C-alpha cells in the first residue's frame, strides 16, 4: 500500500504544468494518452489512465513500445554518434515478493528485435543471437532478477548497459548518490514506486551516463550518475535507430510501466526536461489493493456503523429522563453508574430475587466496596413520587442495626435502591438452609439472642428515635441481614409502603408476609408500630424455635404451638431441637414469653419496642401477673374477641408460662 500512496503523494507534489521549450526536444510523452507515433507489440498497450504498460503480471510475456519513426543516431559522415538524452519514469509493480524480469530502454536498428525472447532476455535478444555483433542493439536494462548463472549478473536489482549482449558491459546495483553528501542510496526497482531514469550520451566524449532516482525523492537528476562509462556506440549503431522500451516476464512476473518519456538528440549540453508522470497505472495488484482498500473501507464503515448503533443503543439504555422533582432528593445515583456496577444487570451478579424484585451485587466506582442493588418493578407509577421522597429521606437513617441505604435511582417503572452489601446474607438463609444452598453452620443461641437484640434496637430507632416515626411494615427473617460479625441489620424498611402507594385505592391491599401480619391488619389495613411489634414477636419465636411462623408443610401456627406447649407447662420444648439443649434456659423462656407477648391479638396489649428492648436487655422485669390474650382465629374480629371466654387456653399469665422461675 505504501508505494501506491507514495505514488499518489508524488502526483500531488509534482508541479503539473511545467512550461518547457520544445525546440530541442524531439518528443515528449507526458503520459501516454494515446499510442500516437508509437509502435506497440506483444503485451504492450496504453492503459486508460495514461500509462504505457509493457507487460502485466502474467507469465512469459514480452512487450515492446518503439517510437514510430527512427532517429538519426550517427551523423551523416558516419564517423560520430549523435549525442542523445532521454529521461523516463518507469514503475515496476509486483504482487508477490519476487517479480520479473525487468525492462530496458532500447535503441535498435529495426522495429522488430531479432530473436527476441522473454524471461531473462528482456525481449531484447535471444539465445541464438545473444552476443552477435550484427544485432545492433543498445540497451540500458533495469533488471529485477539475477539470471541463474547467466550473464554474470551480480544481483537481482541492477542497472546495466547492454551492447548486443545481455552480458552487460557495465552493471551496477540500482541506486543513486545524494547531491548533498554523495551517499549511495539503493533503490528497489520492483517496489511499485515511480522511478525516473536518465540516459545521456555524449557523442564527442563517448561517455554514457545512466542515473536513476525515485520520483518521491527527487525529480531533478542527481549530479553524480550511477553509471558513467566511456563506451563507443559507433560499432553498435546504424545511422537510423529505433528508440523505445522492451520488457518481459517469465516464471516470475511483474507489471512493467512507462509513465512518461522524453527523448532528444543533438545534445548541446541541454538536459531533457523532466517528464511529468501521469495518473498512476492501475496494475492488477493496484486494483487488488484498491479493491481491498474499498472492502476494508466498507468494512470499516460497517464496523463503525455497528459500533455507532451499539453505542447509541447503550446510550439510549443508559439515558435518563429525569423528572424535575427527582433532582430535589438527595442520594440519587445515575442509572448509568448502577448499570456499570452490575455489569448491565447481568444474571451472574444476581444475589437473589423475591416478591419485591431482584437484588444484584454491584461495585460502585464512586464509593468504596460492594453494594447490593435492589431493583423493584412497580407497575403503578402513582405513588412513585411520594415514595421516592420517603426513600430519599430514609437515606438519612443511620443506625448500626439498619442496612444503610446508599442511594436510589428511578428509571421508568423501575426503582433501584442501593444498599450496603451484607456478606453473610439473610437470617432466613441461616435458620432454614435451602437444599440448593451450601449448608451453613447452625446459629448458636448466643448468636440468636444477639441478632434479636440488634433487630429490636433497629426497630426501636425506627419507631422512636429518629426524627419521624418509620414503620417497617415487613419485619421478617429474610429482611434481617447479617454482617461480617453476624450482627443483625434490618433491611427494606418502609418498602412495603411502595405497594400501598401504588395500590388501587378502591381495593386496599394488605402488605406484609403471612405469619408476621398482625390480625388487625385484615380489618384496618393500617400499619402501626404495633403491627411491627407483632411481626417482631413472630421473629422472636422463629429464631428461638427454628421454625417458620406458619409451617409451610403442615400449616401449623408457631405462636399457637408455643402457646400450647406453655399451657402444658412445657415451654422449653418449643426451643430449636437442633441446639441440642445448648442454650440459656432463662433467656429462652424470656424470648418465648416475649414472642407470645408481642403476638397478642389486641394491638394495645403488645409492648412497645422500647419495652421489648428493655426486656431483652434485662432492664425490665417481667410482670408475672400480666395476662396474655390470644384469639383462636387468625383473622381479627372484634366480635369474637369480645366474646372470648377467658379460658386457660386463650389466656395465660406470665408466671404460669415461666414456671414461676423469675
Ligand atoms: C507524431 O509525429 C508527427 C510527425 O512525425 C507529428 O507531427 C505529431 O505531432 C506527432 N504526434 C505526437 C502525439 O507526438
Ligand atoms: C496480460 O496480458 C496478456 C497479453 O496482453 C493478456 O492475454 C492477458 O489477458 C493479460 N492478463 C491480465 C490479467 O490482464
Ligand atoms: C550472427 O548473426 C548473423 C545474422 O543473423 C549470422 O549470419 C551469424 O552467423 C551470427 N554469428 C554468430 C557468431 O552467431
Ligand atoms: C563472466 O564472468 C567470468 C568470471 O568473472 C569471466 O571470465 C567472463 O569473461 C565473463 N563473461 C562475460 C561475457 O563478460
Ligand atoms: C565494454 O565495451 C567496451 C567497448 O565499448 C569494451 O572495450 C569492453 O571490453 C567492454 N567490457 C565488458 C566487460 O564487456
Ligand atoms: C552502493 O552501495 C551498495 C551496497 O550498499 C554497493 O553494492 C554498490 O556497489 C554501491 N554502488 C556504487 C555505485 O558505489
Ligand atoms: C556524465 O557525468 C559526468 C559526471 O559524473 C559529467 O561530467 C558529464 O558531463 C556527464 N555526461 C553526460 C553526457 O551527461
Short mmCIF file of N, CA, C and O in Angstrom, two decimals, residues 12 90 96 139-140 193 215 295 299 328 341-342 396 403 423 429 459 510 516 542 569 636 651:
data_model
loop_
_atom_site.label_atom_id
_atom_site.label_comp_id
_atom_site.label_asym_id
_atom_site.label_seq_id
_atom_site.Cartn_x
_atom_site.Cartn_y
_atom_site.Cartn_z
N UNK A 12 0.81 14.68 -6.30
CA UNK A 12 0.38 15.97 -5.78
C UNK A 12 1.56 16.90 -5.60
O UNK A 12 1.42 18.10 -5.66
N UNK A 90 9.59 5.06 -14.95
CA UNK A 90 9.03 3.71 -15.03
C UNK A 90 8.53 3.27 -13.66
O UNK A 90 8.88 3.85 -12.62
N UNK A 96 3.57 -10.54 -5.73
CA UNK A 96 4.33 -11.38 -4.81
C UNK A 96 5.68 -10.71 -4.59
O UNK A 96 6.04 -9.74 -5.23
N UNK A 139 21.11 -1.28 -25.15
CA UNK A 139 20.03 -1.21 -24.15
C UNK A 139 20.58 -0.84 -22.79
O UNK A 139 21.73 -1.13 -22.45
N UNK A 140 19.76 -0.15 -22.04
CA UNK A 140 20.03 0.06 -20.62
C UNK A 140 18.97 -0.74 -19.88
O UNK A 140 17.77 -0.45 -19.99
N UNK A 193 7.12 1.82 -6.99
CA UNK A 193 7.22 3.28 -6.89
C UNK A 193 7.75 3.81 -8.23
O UNK A 193 8.58 3.17 -8.87
N UNK A 215 11.02 9.00 -7.92
CA UNK A 215 10.35 10.28 -8.13
C UNK A 215 9.96 10.89 -6.78
O UNK A 215 9.95 12.10 -6.61
N UNK A 295 -12.89 -2.63 0.10
CA UNK A 295 -13.54 -3.58 1.01
C UNK A 295 -13.26 -3.20 2.45
O UNK A 295 -14.15 -3.16 3.28
N UNK A 299 -15.87 -2.24 5.08
CA UNK A 299 -15.92 -2.99 6.33
C UNK A 299 -15.80 -2.04 7.51
O UNK A 299 -16.55 -2.12 8.48
N UNK A 328 -34.67 17.00 43.36
CA UNK A 328 -34.79 17.60 44.69
C UNK A 328 -34.35 16.68 45.80
O UNK A 328 -34.15 17.11 46.93
N UNK A 341 -22.11 -0.81 37.41
CA UNK A 341 -21.76 -1.52 38.65
C UNK A 341 -22.22 -2.97 38.61
O UNK A 341 -21.56 -3.86 39.14
N UNK A 342 -23.35 -3.22 37.97
CA UNK A 342 -23.90 -4.58 37.94
C UNK A 342 -23.60 -5.27 36.62
O UNK A 342 -24.20 -6.27 36.29
N UNK A 396 -31.31 9.02 54.99
CA UNK A 396 -30.61 9.72 56.06
C UNK A 396 -30.58 8.92 57.34
O UNK A 396 -29.95 9.30 58.31
N UNK A 403 -29.71 -1.66 57.70
CA UNK A 403 -28.91 -1.70 56.48
C UNK A 403 -28.91 -0.30 55.89
O UNK A 403 -29.96 0.32 55.73
N UNK A 423 -22.31 -9.31 53.66
CA UNK A 423 -21.64 -10.52 53.17
C UNK A 423 -22.26 -11.82 53.66
O UNK A 423 -22.14 -12.84 53.00
N UNK A 429 -31.83 -17.41 55.59
CA UNK A 429 -30.98 -18.43 54.97
C UNK A 429 -30.18 -19.18 56.01
O UNK A 429 -29.84 -20.35 55.83
N UNK A 459 -35.42 -1.54 65.22
CA UNK A 459 -36.84 -1.20 65.16
C UNK A 459 -37.16 -0.05 66.11
O UNK A 459 -37.95 0.84 65.78
N UNK A 510 -53.45 -5.36 51.55
CA UNK A 510 -52.68 -5.54 52.77
C UNK A 510 -51.32 -6.08 52.38
O UNK A 510 -51.21 -7.04 51.64
N UNK A 516 -46.49 -13.04 59.83
CA UNK A 516 -45.90 -11.91 60.53
C UNK A 516 -46.90 -10.75 60.64
O UNK A 516 -46.58 -9.71 61.17
N UNK A 542 -39.60 -17.49 65.95
CA UNK A 542 -38.97 -18.16 64.81
C UNK A 542 -37.50 -18.45 65.09
O UNK A 542 -37.00 -19.55 64.85
N UNK A 569 -47.17 -26.34 80.42
CA UNK A 569 -46.03 -26.21 81.32
C UNK A 569 -44.75 -26.78 80.73
O UNK A 569 -43.82 -27.13 81.44
N UNK A 636 -58.59 -11.04 62.71
CA UNK A 636 -59.02 -10.27 63.87
C UNK A 636 -60.50 -9.94 63.75
O UNK A 636 -60.96 -9.51 62.71
N UNK A 651 -55.99 -17.45 77.55
CA UNK A 651 -55.27 -16.51 78.38
C UNK A 651 -54.22 -17.28 79.17
O UNK A 651 -54.38 -18.46 79.44
#
